[in-house]
mmCIF file with all atom_site columns, C-alpha atoms in Angstrom:
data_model
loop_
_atom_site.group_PDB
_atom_site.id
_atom_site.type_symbol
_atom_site.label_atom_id
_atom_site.label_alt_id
_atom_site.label_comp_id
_atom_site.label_asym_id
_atom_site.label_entity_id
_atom_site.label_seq_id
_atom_site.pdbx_PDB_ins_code
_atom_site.Cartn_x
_atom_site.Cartn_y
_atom_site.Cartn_z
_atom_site.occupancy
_atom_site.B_iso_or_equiv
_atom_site.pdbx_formal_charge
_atom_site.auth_seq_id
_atom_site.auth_comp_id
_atom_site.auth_asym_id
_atom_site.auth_atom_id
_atom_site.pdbx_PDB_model_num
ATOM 1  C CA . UNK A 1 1  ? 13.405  7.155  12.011  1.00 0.00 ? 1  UNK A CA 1
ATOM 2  C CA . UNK A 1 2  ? 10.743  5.796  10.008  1.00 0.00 ? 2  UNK A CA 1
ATOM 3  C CA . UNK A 1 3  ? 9.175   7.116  6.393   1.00 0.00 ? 3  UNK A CA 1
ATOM 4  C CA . UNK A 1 4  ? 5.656   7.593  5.910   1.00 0.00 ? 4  UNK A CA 1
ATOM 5  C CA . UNK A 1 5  ? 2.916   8.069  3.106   1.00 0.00 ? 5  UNK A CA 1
ATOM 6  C CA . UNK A 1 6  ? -0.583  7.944  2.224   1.00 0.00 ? 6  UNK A CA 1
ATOM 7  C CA . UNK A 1 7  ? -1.607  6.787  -0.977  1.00 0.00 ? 7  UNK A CA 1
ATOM 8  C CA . UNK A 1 8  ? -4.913  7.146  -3.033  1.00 0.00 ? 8  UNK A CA 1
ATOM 9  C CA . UNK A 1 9  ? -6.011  4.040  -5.614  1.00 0.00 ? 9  UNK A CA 1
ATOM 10 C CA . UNK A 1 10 ? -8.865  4.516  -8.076  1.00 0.00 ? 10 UNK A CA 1
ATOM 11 C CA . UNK A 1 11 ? -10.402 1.413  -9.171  1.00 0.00 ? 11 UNK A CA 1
ATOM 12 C CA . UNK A 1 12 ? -10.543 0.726  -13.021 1.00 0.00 ? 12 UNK A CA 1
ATOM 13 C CA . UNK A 1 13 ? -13.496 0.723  -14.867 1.00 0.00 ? 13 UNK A CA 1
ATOM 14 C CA . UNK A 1 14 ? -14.665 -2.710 -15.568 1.00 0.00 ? 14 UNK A CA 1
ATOM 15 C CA . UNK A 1 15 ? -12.988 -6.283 -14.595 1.00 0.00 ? 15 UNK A CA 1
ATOM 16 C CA . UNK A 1 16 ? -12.010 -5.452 -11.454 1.00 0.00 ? 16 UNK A CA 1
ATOM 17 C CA . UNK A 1 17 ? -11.205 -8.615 -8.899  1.00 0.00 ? 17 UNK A CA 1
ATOM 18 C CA . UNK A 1 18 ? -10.908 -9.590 -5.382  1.00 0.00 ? 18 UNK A CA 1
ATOM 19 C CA . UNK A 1 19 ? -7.548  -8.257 -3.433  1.00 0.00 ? 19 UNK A CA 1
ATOM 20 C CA . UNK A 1 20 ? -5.921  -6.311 -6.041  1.00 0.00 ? 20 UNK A CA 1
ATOM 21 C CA . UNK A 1 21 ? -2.280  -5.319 -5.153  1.00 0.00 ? 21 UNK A CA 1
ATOM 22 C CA . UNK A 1 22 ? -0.466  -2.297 -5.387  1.00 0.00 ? 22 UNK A CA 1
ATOM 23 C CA . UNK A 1 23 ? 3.627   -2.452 -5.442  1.00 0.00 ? 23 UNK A CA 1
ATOM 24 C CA . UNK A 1 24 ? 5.590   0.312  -4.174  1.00 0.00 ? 24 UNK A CA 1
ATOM 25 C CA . UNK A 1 25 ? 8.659   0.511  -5.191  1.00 0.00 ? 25 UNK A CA 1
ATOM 26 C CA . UNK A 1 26 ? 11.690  2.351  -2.766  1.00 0.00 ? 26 UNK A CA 1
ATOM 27 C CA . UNK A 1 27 ? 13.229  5.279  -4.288  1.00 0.00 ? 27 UNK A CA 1
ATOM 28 C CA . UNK A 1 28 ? 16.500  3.709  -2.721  1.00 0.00 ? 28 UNK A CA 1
ATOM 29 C CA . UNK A 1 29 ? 17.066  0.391  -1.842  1.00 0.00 ? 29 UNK A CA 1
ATOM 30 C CA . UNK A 1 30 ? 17.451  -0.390 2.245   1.00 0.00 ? 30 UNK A CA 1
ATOM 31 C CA . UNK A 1 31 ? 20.578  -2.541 2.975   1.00 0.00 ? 31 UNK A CA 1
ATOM 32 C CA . UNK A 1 32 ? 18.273  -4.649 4.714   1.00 0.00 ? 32 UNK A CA 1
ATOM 33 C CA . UNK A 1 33 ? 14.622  -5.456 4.274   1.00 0.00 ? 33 UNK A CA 1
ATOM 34 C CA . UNK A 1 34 ? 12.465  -2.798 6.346   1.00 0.00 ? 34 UNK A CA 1
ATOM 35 C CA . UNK A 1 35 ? 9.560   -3.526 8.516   1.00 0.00 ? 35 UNK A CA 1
ATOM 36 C CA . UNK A 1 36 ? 6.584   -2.195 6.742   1.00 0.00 ? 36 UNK A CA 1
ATOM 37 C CA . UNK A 1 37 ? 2.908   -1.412 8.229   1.00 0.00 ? 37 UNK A CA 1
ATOM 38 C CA . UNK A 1 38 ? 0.032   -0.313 6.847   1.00 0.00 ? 38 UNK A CA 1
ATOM 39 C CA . UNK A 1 39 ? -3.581  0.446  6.836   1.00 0.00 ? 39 UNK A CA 1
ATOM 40 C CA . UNK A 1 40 ? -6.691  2.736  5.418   1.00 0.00 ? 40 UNK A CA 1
ATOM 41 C CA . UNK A 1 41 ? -6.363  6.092  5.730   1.00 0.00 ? 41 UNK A CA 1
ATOM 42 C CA . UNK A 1 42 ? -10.239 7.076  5.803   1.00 0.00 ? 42 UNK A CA 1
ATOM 43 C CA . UNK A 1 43 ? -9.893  9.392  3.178   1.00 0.00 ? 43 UNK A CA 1
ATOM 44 C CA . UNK A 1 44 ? -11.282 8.420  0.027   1.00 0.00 ? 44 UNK A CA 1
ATOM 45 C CA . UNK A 1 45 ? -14.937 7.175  -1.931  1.00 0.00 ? 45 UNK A CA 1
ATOM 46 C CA . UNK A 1 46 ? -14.407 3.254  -1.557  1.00 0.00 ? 46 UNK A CA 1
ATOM 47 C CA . UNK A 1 47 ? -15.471 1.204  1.189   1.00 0.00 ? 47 UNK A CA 1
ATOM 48 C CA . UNK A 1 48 ? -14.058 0.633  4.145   1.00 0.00 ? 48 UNK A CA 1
ATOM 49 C CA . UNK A 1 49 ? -12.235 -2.482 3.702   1.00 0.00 ? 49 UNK A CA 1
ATOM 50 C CA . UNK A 1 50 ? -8.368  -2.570 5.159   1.00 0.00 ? 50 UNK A CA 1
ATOM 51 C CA . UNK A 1 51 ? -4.889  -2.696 3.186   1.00 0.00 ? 51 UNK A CA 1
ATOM 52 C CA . UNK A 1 52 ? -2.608  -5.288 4.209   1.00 0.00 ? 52 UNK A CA 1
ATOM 53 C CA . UNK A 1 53 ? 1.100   -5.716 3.396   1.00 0.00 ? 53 UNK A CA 1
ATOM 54 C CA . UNK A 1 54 ? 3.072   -8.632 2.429   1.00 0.00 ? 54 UNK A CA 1
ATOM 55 C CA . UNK A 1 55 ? 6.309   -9.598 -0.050  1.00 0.00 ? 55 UNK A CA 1
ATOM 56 C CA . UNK A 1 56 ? 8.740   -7.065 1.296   1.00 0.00 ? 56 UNK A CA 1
ATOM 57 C CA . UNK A 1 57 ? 12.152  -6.829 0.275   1.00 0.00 ? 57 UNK A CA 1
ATOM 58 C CA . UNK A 1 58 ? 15.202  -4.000 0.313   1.00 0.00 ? 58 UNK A CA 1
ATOM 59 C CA . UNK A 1 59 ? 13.457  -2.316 -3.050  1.00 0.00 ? 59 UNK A CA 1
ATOM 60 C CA . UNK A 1 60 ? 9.158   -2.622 -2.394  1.00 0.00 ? 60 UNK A CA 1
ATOM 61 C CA . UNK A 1 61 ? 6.691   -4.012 -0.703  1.00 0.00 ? 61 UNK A CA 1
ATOM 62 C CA . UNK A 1 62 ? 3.790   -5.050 -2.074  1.00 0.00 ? 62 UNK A CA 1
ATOM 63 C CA . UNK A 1 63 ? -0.008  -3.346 -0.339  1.00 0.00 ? 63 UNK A CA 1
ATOM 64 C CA . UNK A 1 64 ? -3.547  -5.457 -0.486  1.00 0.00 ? 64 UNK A CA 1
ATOM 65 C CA . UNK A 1 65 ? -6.803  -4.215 -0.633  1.00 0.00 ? 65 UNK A CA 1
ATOM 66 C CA . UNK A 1 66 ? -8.721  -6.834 1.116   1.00 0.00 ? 66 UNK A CA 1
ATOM 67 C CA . UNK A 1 67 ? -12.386 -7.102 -1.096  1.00 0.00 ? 67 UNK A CA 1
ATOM 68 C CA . UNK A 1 68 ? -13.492 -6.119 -4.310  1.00 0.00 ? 68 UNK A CA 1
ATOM 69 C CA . UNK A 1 69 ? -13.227 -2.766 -5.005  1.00 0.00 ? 69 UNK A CA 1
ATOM 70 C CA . UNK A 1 70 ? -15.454 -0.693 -6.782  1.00 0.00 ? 70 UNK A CA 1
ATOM 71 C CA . UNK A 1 71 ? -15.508 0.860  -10.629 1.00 0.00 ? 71 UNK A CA 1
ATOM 72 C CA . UNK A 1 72 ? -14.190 4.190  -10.355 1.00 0.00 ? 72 UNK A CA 1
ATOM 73 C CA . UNK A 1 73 ? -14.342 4.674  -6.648  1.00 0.00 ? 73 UNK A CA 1
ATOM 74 C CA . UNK A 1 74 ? -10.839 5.907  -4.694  1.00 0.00 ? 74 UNK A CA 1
ATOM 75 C CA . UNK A 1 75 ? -9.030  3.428  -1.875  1.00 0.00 ? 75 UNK A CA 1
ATOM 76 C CA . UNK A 1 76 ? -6.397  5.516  0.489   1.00 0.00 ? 76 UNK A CA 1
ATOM 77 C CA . UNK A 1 77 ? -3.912  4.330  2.819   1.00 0.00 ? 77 UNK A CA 1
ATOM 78 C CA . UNK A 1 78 ? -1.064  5.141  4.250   1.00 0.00 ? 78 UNK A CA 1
ATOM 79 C CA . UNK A 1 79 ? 2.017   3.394  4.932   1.00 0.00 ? 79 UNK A CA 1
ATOM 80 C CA . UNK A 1 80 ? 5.037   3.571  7.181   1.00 0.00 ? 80 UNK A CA 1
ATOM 81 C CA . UNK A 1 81 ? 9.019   1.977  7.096   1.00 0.00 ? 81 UNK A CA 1
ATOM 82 C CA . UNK A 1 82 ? 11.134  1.491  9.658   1.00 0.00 ? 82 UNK A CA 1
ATOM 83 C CA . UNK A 1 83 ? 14.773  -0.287 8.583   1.00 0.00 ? 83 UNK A CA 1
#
């Protein structure tokens, strides 16, 4: 059985790049590295640009926000893993 989650990002206020990151970190570490999908949830103010995910291992996996976001706005996705 898998685990999922959504998630909801707010962008900072100023300096804000391209493709920011977030890392999630597993509350307990898989004894092998899960298979991890993602994607945008439609909830939130940002745009509508997609999450990708990348750099797993048995404790996180790391979620990117492909474009720039926006000062103050909020990104959601959501997130599932399957060991």
């Amino acid at each position: 059985a898998g685990q999922r989650r959504t998630a909801i990002v707010t962008g900072g206020a100023t300096g804000i790049g391209a493709n920011p990151t977030v890392v999630l970190t597993f509350p307990k570490a898989f004894t092998s590295t899960p298979f991890v999908i993602a994607g945008r949830s439609g909830t939130g103010t940002g745009g509508s640009s997609g999450w990708t995910v990348d750099n797993v291992s048995t404790t996180q996996a790391r979620f990117t926000y492909a474009g720039t976001p926006t000062a103050t706005a909020t990104y959601s996705f959501s997130w599932m893993v399957m060991e």
